[in-house]
PDB file of C-alpha atoms in Angstrom:
ATOM      1  CA  UNK A  14      90.077  92.645  71.276  1.00  0.00           C
ATOM      2  CA  UNK A  15      91.225  92.980  74.857  1.00  0.00           C
ATOM      3  CA  UNK A  16      94.190  95.221  75.546  1.00  0.00           C
ATOM      4  CA  UNK A  17      96.352  93.959  78.370  1.00  0.00           C
ATOM      5  CA  UNK A  18      99.810  94.986  79.513  1.00  0.00           C
ATOM      6  CA  UNK A  19     100.493  97.164  76.508  1.00  0.00           C
ATOM      7  CA  UNK A  20     102.923  99.917  77.470  1.00  0.00           C
ATOM      8  CA  UNK A  21     103.119 101.273  73.944  1.00  0.00           C
ATOM      9  CA  UNK A  22      99.383 101.945  73.796  1.00  0.00           C
ATOM     10  CA  UNK A  23      99.233 103.184  77.395  1.00  0.00           C
ATOM     11  CA  UNK A  24     102.215 105.497  76.902  1.00  0.00           C
ATOM     12  CA  UNK A  25     100.831 106.939  73.689  1.00  0.00           C
ATOM     13  CA  UNK A  26      97.437 107.585  75.292  1.00  0.00           C
ATOM     14  CA  UNK A  27      98.948 109.262  78.341  1.00  0.00           C
ATOM     15  CA  UNK A  28     101.400 111.209  76.179  1.00  0.00           C
ATOM     16  CA  UNK A  29      98.530 112.596  74.106  1.00  0.00           C
ATOM     17  CA  UNK A  30      96.630 113.522  77.272  1.00  0.00           C
ATOM     18  CA  UNK A  31      99.714 115.266  78.676  1.00  0.00           C
ATOM     19  CA  UNK A  32     100.373 117.031  75.351  1.00  0.00           C
ATOM     20  CA  UNK A  33      96.844 118.465  75.470  1.00  0.00           C
ATOM     21  CA  UNK A  34      97.410 119.753  79.003  1.00  0.00           C
ATOM     22  CA  UNK A  35     100.754 121.216  77.950  1.00  0.00           C
ATOM     23  CA  UNK A  36      99.174 122.859  74.892  1.00  0.00           C
ATOM     24  CA  UNK A  37      96.517 124.508  77.076  1.00  0.00           C
ATOM     25  CA  UNK A  38      99.243 125.784  79.393  1.00  0.00           C
ATOM     26  CA  UNK A  39     101.255 127.069  76.400  1.00  0.00           C
ATOM     27  CA  UNK A  40      98.289 128.896  74.899  1.00  0.00           C
ATOM     28  CA  UNK A  41      97.484 130.417  78.310  1.00  0.00           C
ATOM     29  CA  UNK A  42     100.997 131.760  78.973  1.00  0.00           C
ATOM     30  CA  UNK A  43     101.147 133.121  75.430  1.00  0.00           C
ATOM     31  CA  UNK A  44      97.748 134.812  75.843  1.00  0.00           C
ATOM     32  CA  UNK A  45      98.913 136.304  79.149  1.00  0.00           C
ATOM     33  CA  UNK A  46     101.958 137.772  77.390  1.00  0.00           C
ATOM     34  CA  UNK A  47     104.474 135.729  79.392  1.00  0.00           C
ATOM     35  CA  UNK A  48     105.944 134.315  76.197  1.00  0.00           C
ATOM     36  CA  UNK A  49     105.821 134.948  72.484  1.00  0.00           C
ATOM     37  CA  UNK A  50     105.731 131.239  71.575  1.00  0.00           C
ATOM     38  CA  UNK A  51     103.573 128.287  72.564  1.00  0.00           C
ATOM     39  CA  UNK A  52     104.316 124.587  72.220  1.00  0.00           C
ATOM     40  CA  UNK A  53     102.224 124.393  69.060  1.00  0.00           C
ATOM     41  CA  UNK A  54     104.542 127.032  67.553  1.00  0.00           C
ATOM     42  CA  UNK A  55     107.586 124.884  68.369  1.00  0.00           C
ATOM     43  CA  UNK A  56     105.852 121.892  66.786  1.00  0.00           C
ATOM     44  CA  UNK A  57     105.064 123.887  63.649  1.00  0.00           C
ATOM     45  CA  UNK A  58     108.703 124.806  63.105  1.00  0.00           C
ATOM     46  CA  UNK A  59     109.765 121.187  63.673  1.00  0.00           C
ATOM     47  CA  UNK A  60     107.687 120.063  60.707  1.00  0.00           C
ATOM     48  CA  UNK A  61     107.575 123.208  58.520  1.00  0.00           C
ATOM     49  CA  UNK A  62     110.784 124.999  59.593  1.00  0.00           C
ATOM     50  CA  UNK A  63     108.756 128.210  59.788  1.00  0.00           C
ATOM     51  CA  UNK A  64     106.128 129.484  62.187  1.00  0.00           C
ATOM     52  CA  UNK A  65     103.357 129.983  59.652  1.00  0.00           C
ATOM     53  CA  UNK A  66     100.150 131.655  60.796  1.00  0.00           C
ATOM     54  CA  UNK A  67      96.585 130.641  60.102  1.00  0.00           C
ATOM     55  CA  UNK A  68      94.149 127.880  60.882  1.00  0.00           C
ATOM     56  CA  UNK A  69      95.771 125.088  58.858  1.00  0.00           C
ATOM     57  CA  UNK A  70      99.207 125.897  60.229  1.00  0.00           C
ATOM     58  CA  UNK A  71      97.853 125.720  63.781  1.00  0.00           C
ATOM     59  CA  UNK A  72      96.085 122.436  63.034  1.00  0.00           C
ATOM     60  CA  UNK A  73      99.334 120.958  61.703  1.00  0.00           C
ATOM     61  CA  UNK A  74     101.234 122.254  64.720  1.00  0.00           C
ATOM     62  CA  UNK A  75      98.696 120.678  67.056  1.00  0.00           C
ATOM     63  CA  UNK A  76      98.845 117.326  65.230  1.00  0.00           C
ATOM     64  CA  UNK A  77     102.654 117.332  65.415  1.00  0.00           C
ATOM     65  CA  UNK A  78     102.478 118.320  69.090  1.00  0.00           C
ATOM     66  CA  UNK A  79     100.164 115.385  69.855  1.00  0.00           C
ATOM     67  CA  UNK A  80     102.392 113.016  67.861  1.00  0.00           C
ATOM     68  CA  UNK A  81     105.471 114.129  69.763  1.00  0.00           C
ATOM     69  CA  UNK A  82     103.522 113.819  73.012  1.00  0.00           C
ATOM     70  CA  UNK A  83     102.648 110.222  72.132  1.00  0.00           C
ATOM     71  CA  UNK A  84     106.309 109.426  71.412  1.00  0.00           C
ATOM     72  CA  UNK A  85     107.504 110.990  74.681  1.00  0.00           C
ATOM     73  CA  UNK A  86     104.685 109.237  76.544  1.00  0.00           C
ATOM     74  CA  UNK A  87     105.756 105.845  75.195  1.00  0.00           C
ATOM     75  CA  UNK A  88     109.386 106.486  76.080  1.00  0.00           C
ATOM     76  CA  UNK A  89     108.404 107.449  79.655  1.00  0.00           C
ATOM     77  CA  UNK A  90     106.235 104.334  79.998  1.00  0.00           C
ATOM     78  CA  UNK A  91     109.219 102.187  79.029  1.00  0.00           C
ATOM     79  CA  UNK A  92     111.561 104.184  81.268  1.00  0.00           C
ATOM     80  CA  UNK A  93     109.329 103.265  84.208  1.00  0.00           C
ATOM     81  CA  UNK A  94     109.111  99.659  83.005  1.00  0.00           C
ATOM     82  CA  UNK A  95     112.895  99.247  82.766  1.00  0.00           C
ATOM     83  CA  UNK A  96     113.694 101.042  86.017  1.00  0.00           C
ATOM     84  CA  UNK A  97     110.813 100.727  88.484  1.00  0.00           C
ATOM     85  CA  UNK A  98     107.719 102.602  89.526  1.00  0.00           C
ATOM     86  CA  UNK A  99     109.480 103.836  92.662  1.00  0.00           C
ATOM     87  CA  UNK A 100     109.921 107.614  92.789  1.00  0.00           C
ATOM     88  CA  UNK A 101     107.435 107.938  89.918  1.00  0.00           C
ATOM     89  CA  UNK A 102     106.954 111.692  90.062  1.00  0.00           C
ATOM     90  CA  UNK A 103     110.614 112.405  90.774  1.00  0.00           C
ATOM     91  CA  UNK A 104     111.477 110.495  87.594  1.00  0.00           C
ATOM     92  CA  UNK A 105     108.750 112.370  85.744  1.00  0.00           C
ATOM     93  CA  UNK A 106     110.122 115.717  86.910  1.00  0.00           C
ATOM     94  CA  UNK A 107     113.618 114.751  85.730  1.00  0.00           C
ATOM     95  CA  UNK A 108     112.204 113.463  82.458  1.00  0.00           C
ATOM     96  CA  UNK A 109     110.517 116.828  81.832  1.00  0.00           C
ATOM     97  CA  UNK A 110     113.755 118.689  82.487  1.00  0.00           C
ATOM     98  CA  UNK A 111     115.599 116.216  80.230  1.00  0.00           C
ATOM     99  CA  UNK A 112     113.105 116.776  77.395  1.00  0.00           C
ATOM    100  CA  UNK A 113     113.352 120.544  77.800  1.00  0.00           C
ATOM    101  CA  UNK A 114     117.158 120.475  77.730  1.00  0.00           C
ATOM    102  CA  UNK A 115     117.549 117.949  74.922  1.00  0.00           C
ATOM    103  CA  UNK A 116     114.962 119.524  72.605  1.00  0.00           C
ATOM    104  CA  UNK A 117     116.348 122.993  73.290  1.00  0.00           C
ATOM    105  CA  UNK A 118     119.905 121.874  72.613  1.00  0.00           C
ATOM    106  CA  UNK A 119     118.963 120.007  69.425  1.00  0.00           C
ATOM    107  CA  UNK A 120     116.900 122.968  68.226  1.00  0.00           C
ATOM    108  CA  UNK A 121     119.847 125.288  68.829  1.00  0.00           C
ATOM    109  CA  UNK A 122     122.377 122.972  67.181  1.00  0.00           C
ATOM    110  CA  UNK A 123     120.239 122.639  64.050  1.00  0.00           C
ATOM    111  CA  UNK A 124     119.249 126.334  64.190  1.00  0.00           C
ATOM    112  CA  UNK A 125     115.535 125.584  64.064  1.00  0.00           C
ATOM    113  CA  UNK A 126     113.531 128.819  64.186  1.00  0.00           C
ATOM    114  CA  UNK A 127     112.183 129.752  67.648  1.00  0.00           C
ATOM    115  CA  UNK A 128     114.868 127.572  69.260  1.00  0.00           C
ATOM    116  CA  UNK A 129     117.761 130.000  68.922  1.00  0.00           C
ATOM    117  CA  UNK A 130     118.297 133.053  71.082  1.00  0.00           C
ATOM    118  CA  UNK A 131     115.298 132.323  73.320  1.00  0.00           C
ATOM    119  CA  UNK A 132     114.780 135.123  75.860  1.00  0.00           C
ATOM    120  CA  UNK A 133     114.776 134.130  79.557  1.00  0.00           C
ATOM    121  CA  UNK A 134     111.018 134.389  80.176  1.00  0.00           C
ATOM    122  CA  UNK A 135     109.989 132.132  77.253  1.00  0.00           C
ATOM    123  CA  UNK A 136     112.793 129.772  78.272  1.00  0.00           C
ATOM    124  CA  UNK A 137     111.317 129.545  81.760  1.00  0.00           C
ATOM    125  CA  UNK A 138     107.764 129.027  80.486  1.00  0.00           C
ATOM    126  CA  UNK A 139     108.958 126.170  78.283  1.00  0.00           C
ATOM    127  CA  UNK A 140     110.780 124.592  81.235  1.00  0.00           C
ATOM    128  CA  UNK A 141     107.558 124.711  83.254  1.00  0.00           C
ATOM    129  CA  UNK A 142     105.720 123.319  80.235  1.00  0.00           C
ATOM    130  CA  UNK A 143     108.106 120.378  79.994  1.00  0.00           C
ATOM    131  CA  UNK A 144     107.602 119.637  83.676  1.00  0.00           C
ATOM    132  CA  UNK A 145     103.820 120.005  83.339  1.00  0.00           C
ATOM    133  CA  UNK A 146     103.883 117.559  80.419  1.00  0.00           C
ATOM    134  CA  UNK A 147     105.940 114.959  82.233  1.00  0.00           C
ATOM    135  CA  UNK A 148     104.041 115.163  85.534  1.00  0.00           C
ATOM    136  CA  UNK A 149     100.701 115.003  83.683  1.00  0.00           C
ATOM    137  CA  UNK A 150     101.955 112.033  81.722  1.00  0.00           C
ATOM    138  CA  UNK A 151     103.097 110.261  84.895  1.00  0.00           C
ATOM    139  CA  UNK A 152      99.794 110.939  86.644  1.00  0.00           C
ATOM    140  CA  UNK A 153      97.784 109.632  83.681  1.00  0.00           C
ATOM    141  CA  UNK A 154     100.019 106.559  83.363  1.00  0.00           C
ATOM    142  CA  UNK A 155      99.673 105.822  87.081  1.00  0.00           C
ATOM    143  CA  UNK A 156      95.912 106.301  86.803  1.00  0.00           C
ATOM    144  CA  UNK A 157      95.737 103.830  83.893  1.00  0.00           C
ATOM    145  CA  UNK A 158      97.925 101.402  85.777  1.00  0.00           C
ATOM    146  CA  UNK A 159      95.676 101.506  88.852  1.00  0.00           C
ATOM    147  CA  UNK A 160      92.331 101.321  87.037  1.00  0.00           C
ATOM    148  CA  UNK A 161      92.897  99.192  83.938  1.00  0.00           C
ATOM    149  CA  UNK A 162      94.895  96.202  82.797  1.00  0.00           C
ATOM    150  CA  UNK A 163      96.496  98.264  80.042  1.00  0.00           C
ATOM    151  CA  UNK A 164      99.780  98.815  81.883  1.00  0.00           C
TER     152      UNK A 164
END
């Protein structure tokens, strides 16, 4: 089976790659004490509505994080398809800010734990994380586009 011009597959692959990069960043800033929550923690409360601790909880959070990354990667791939590939990284930067704002607002509206009353420093680390995700996703998508026939 030869994959050709498949934005859904390309977007999901690049979204998963970007989600891994974002997760590493999130774990690092949490380990450095810059925040009390990583992106895996946010993913855990999306699916379990509580930030459980332990190995299985972290595994579930990571799976959810990768799944969300795939979804956001696909939506970015189609955003580029329906607009153009001009200003690729500018669009990616805006997309990261959009994801950060929209997920934060939805989390606050629905009072999802960890999403309400976020202190300024964790808020800033999540903004940077959203931008890191979207720029990583754009870079990976551009790389796939230049080196394969997948996009």
